[in-house]
Short mmCIF file of C-alpha atoms (C1' of nucleotides) in Angstrom, two decimals:
data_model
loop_
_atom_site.label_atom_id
_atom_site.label_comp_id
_atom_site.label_asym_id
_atom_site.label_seq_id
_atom_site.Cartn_x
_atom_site.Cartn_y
_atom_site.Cartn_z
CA UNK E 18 138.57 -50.77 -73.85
CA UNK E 19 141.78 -52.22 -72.36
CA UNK E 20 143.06 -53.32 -68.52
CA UNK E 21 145.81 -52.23 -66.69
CA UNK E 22 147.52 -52.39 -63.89
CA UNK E 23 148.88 -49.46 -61.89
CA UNK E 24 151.47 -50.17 -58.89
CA UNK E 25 151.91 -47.54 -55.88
CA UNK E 26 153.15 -47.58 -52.35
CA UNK E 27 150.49 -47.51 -50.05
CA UNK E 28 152.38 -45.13 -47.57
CA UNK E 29 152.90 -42.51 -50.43
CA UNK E 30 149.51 -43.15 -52.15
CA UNK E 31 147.14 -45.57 -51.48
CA UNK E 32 143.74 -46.90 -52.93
CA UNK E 33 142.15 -45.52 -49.87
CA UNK E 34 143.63 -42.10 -50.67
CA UNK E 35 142.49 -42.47 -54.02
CA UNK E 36 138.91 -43.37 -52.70
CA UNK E 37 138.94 -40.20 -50.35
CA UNK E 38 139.70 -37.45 -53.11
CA UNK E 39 137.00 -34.84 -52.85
CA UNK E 40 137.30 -34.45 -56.32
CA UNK E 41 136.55 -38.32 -57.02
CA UNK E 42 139.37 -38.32 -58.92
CA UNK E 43 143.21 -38.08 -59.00
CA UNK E 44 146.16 -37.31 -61.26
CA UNK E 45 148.39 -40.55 -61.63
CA UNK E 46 151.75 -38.73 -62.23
CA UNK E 47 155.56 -39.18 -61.34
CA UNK E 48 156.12 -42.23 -63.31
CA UNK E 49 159.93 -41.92 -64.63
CA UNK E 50 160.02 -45.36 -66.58
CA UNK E 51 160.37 -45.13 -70.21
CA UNK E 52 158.00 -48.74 -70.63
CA UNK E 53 155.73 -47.58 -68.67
CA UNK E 54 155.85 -43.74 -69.96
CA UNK E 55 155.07 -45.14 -73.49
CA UNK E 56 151.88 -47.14 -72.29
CA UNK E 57 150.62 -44.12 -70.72
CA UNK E 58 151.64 -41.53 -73.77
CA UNK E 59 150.27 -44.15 -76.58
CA UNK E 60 147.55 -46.54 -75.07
CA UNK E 61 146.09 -46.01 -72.31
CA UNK E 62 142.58 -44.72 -72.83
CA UNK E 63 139.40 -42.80 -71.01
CA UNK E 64 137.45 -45.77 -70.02
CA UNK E 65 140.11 -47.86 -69.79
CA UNK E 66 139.95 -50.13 -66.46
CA UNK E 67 142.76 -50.02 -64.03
CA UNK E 68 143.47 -52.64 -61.10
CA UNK E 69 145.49 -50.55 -58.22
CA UNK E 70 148.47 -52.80 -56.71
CA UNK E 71 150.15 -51.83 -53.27
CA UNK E 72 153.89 -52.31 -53.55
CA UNK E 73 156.34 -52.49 -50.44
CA UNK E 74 153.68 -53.62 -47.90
CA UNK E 75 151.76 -56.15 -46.05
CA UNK E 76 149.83 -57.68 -47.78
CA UNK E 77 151.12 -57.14 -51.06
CA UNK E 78 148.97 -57.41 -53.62
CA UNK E 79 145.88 -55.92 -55.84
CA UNK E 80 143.45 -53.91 -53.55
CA UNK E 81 140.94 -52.83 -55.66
CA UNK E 82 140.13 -50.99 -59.02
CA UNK E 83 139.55 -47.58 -61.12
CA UNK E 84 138.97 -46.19 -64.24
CA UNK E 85 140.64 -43.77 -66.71
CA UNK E 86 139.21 -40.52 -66.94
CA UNK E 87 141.88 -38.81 -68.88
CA UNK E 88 144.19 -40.44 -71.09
CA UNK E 89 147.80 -39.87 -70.97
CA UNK E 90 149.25 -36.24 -71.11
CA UNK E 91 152.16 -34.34 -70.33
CA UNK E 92 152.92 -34.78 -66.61
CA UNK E 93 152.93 -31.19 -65.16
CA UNK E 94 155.30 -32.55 -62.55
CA UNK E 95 158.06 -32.25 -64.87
CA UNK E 96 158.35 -28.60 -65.67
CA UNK E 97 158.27 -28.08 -61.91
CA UNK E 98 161.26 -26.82 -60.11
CA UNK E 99 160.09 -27.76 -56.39
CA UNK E 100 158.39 -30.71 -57.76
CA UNK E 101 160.54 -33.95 -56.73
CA UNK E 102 159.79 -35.28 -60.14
CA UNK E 103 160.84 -32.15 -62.11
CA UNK E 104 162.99 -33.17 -65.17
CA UNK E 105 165.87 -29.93 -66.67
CA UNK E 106 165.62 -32.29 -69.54
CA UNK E 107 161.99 -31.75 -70.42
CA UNK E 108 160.18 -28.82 -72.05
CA UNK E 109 156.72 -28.02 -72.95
CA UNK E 110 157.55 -28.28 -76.28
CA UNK E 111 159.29 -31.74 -75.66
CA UNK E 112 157.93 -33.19 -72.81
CA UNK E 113 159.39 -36.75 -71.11
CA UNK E 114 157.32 -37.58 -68.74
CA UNK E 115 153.03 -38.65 -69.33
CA UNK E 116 150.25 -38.83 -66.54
CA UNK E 117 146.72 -39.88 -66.66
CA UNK E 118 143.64 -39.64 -64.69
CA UNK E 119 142.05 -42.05 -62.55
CA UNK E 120 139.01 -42.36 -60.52
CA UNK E 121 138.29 -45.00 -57.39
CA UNK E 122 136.35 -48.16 -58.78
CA UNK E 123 136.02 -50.38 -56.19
CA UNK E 124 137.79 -51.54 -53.14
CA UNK E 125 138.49 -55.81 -53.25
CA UNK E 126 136.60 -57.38 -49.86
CA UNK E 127 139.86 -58.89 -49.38
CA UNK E 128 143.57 -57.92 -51.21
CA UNK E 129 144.70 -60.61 -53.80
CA UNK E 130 148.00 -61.24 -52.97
CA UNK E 131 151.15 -61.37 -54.69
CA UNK E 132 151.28 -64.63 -53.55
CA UNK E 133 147.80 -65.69 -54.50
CA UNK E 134 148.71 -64.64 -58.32
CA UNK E 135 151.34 -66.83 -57.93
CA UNK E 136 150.19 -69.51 -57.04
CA UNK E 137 147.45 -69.61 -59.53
CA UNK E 138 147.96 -71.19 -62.58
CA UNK E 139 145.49 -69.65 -65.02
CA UNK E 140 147.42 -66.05 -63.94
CA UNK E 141 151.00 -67.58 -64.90
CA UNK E 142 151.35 -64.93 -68.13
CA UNK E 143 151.04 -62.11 -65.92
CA UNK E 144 153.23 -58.94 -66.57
CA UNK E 145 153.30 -58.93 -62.85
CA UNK E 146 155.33 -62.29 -62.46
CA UNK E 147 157.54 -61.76 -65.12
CA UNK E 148 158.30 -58.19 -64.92
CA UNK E 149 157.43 -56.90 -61.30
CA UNK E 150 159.41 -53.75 -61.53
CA UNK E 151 157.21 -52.09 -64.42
CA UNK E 152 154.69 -49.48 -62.96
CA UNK E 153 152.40 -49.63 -65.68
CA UNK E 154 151.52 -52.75 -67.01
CA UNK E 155 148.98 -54.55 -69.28
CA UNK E 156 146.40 -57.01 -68.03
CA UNK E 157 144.56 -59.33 -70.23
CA UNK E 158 140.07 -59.57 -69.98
CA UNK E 159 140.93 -62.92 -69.14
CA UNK E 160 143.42 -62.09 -66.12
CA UNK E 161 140.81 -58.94 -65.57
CA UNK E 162 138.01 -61.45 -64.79
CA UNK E 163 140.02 -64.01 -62.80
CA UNK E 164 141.52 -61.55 -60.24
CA UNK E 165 137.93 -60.34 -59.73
CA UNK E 166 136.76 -63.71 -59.32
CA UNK E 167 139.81 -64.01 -56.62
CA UNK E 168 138.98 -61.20 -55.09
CA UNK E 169 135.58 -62.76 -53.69
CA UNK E 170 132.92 -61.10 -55.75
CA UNK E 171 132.34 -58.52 -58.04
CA UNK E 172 132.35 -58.09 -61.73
"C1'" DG L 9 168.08 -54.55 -44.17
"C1'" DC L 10 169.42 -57.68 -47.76
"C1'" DC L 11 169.76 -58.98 -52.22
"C1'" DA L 12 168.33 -59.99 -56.98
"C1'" DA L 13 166.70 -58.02 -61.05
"C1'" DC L 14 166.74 -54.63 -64.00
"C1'" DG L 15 167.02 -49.74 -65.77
"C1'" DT L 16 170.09 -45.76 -66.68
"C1'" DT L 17 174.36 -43.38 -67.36
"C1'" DG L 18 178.55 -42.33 -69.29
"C1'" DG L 19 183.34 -43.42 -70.89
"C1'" DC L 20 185.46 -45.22 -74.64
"C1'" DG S 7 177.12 -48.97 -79.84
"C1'" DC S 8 179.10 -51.62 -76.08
"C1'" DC S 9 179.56 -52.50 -71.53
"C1'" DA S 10 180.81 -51.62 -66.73
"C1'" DA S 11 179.37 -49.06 -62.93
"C1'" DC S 12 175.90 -47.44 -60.55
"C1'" DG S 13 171.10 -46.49 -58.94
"C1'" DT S 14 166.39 -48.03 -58.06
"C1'" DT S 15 162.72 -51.17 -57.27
"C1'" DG S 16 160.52 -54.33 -54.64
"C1'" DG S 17 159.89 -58.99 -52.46
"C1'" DC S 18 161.14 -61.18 -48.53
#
DNA sequence: GCCAACGTTGGC
DNA sequence: GCCAACGTTGGC
């Protein structure tokens, strides 16, 4: 079982969003990195734990968490036409593009901030501070458990 | 809105 | 395969 970290806008998708799905659960799609296409493709797992980061708003920072409940496969988005992620460079046969599944976890009693991670010491190896621009990114047990403990309680 | 960092594209 | 130009991301 690994950790990740998935990064979204809040005004496009949020945690809350993710939370309200009638479904419980949503399909994480629309990521056009290559890094981050190959994490979801080859390693990302059902069961796998995910913490949800808000991008491009105030406060930014880790809101809360989820879980895989499909691992990665060909994002549908991509063979599309009207779809704003459609790709004339994919096919079914060679697809580009890979989504997962997620479903909501838990919301964080209060958002650890960008600048919280920061500023802690123990969180210094971080993808996150190295590497902000990758949407998908690995998180160790050890980081897993200290932004939990940062977040004010919880596992 | 600005700007730095970084990813992608395309000419050669 | 290199590299310049360009586009996008994302913090501030």
């Amino acid at each position: 079982m690994n950790y990740w970290l998935l990064k979204t806008e809040p005004d496009e998708y949020s945690l809350d969003d993710l939370r309200s799905e009638p479904s419980g659960q949503a399909r994480w799609d629309g990521i056009r990195n290559y890094q981050a296409r190959n994490l979801l493709r080859d390693a990302v797992q059902q069961g796998d734990q995910v913490l949800i980061y808000h991008s491009q708003c105030r406060p930014v920072g880790v809101a809360g968490t989820a879980e895989v409940v499909r691992a990665g496969y060909p994002d549908p988005a991509q063979f599309d036409p009207q779809s704003h992620y459609f790709d004339a460079r994919a096919s079914q046969e060679a697809p580009r593009w890979y989504c997962i599944d997620i479903r909501f976890v838990s919301a964080f009693p209060h958002t650890v901030t960008l600048a919280d991670i920061k500023s802690e010491p123990a969180l210094e190896d971080m993808v996150l501070r190295r590497q902000g621009r990758l949407s998908v990114q690995p998180v160790s047990p050890q980081e897993w458990r200290h932004v939990h403990a940062m977040a004010g309680g919880g596992k």
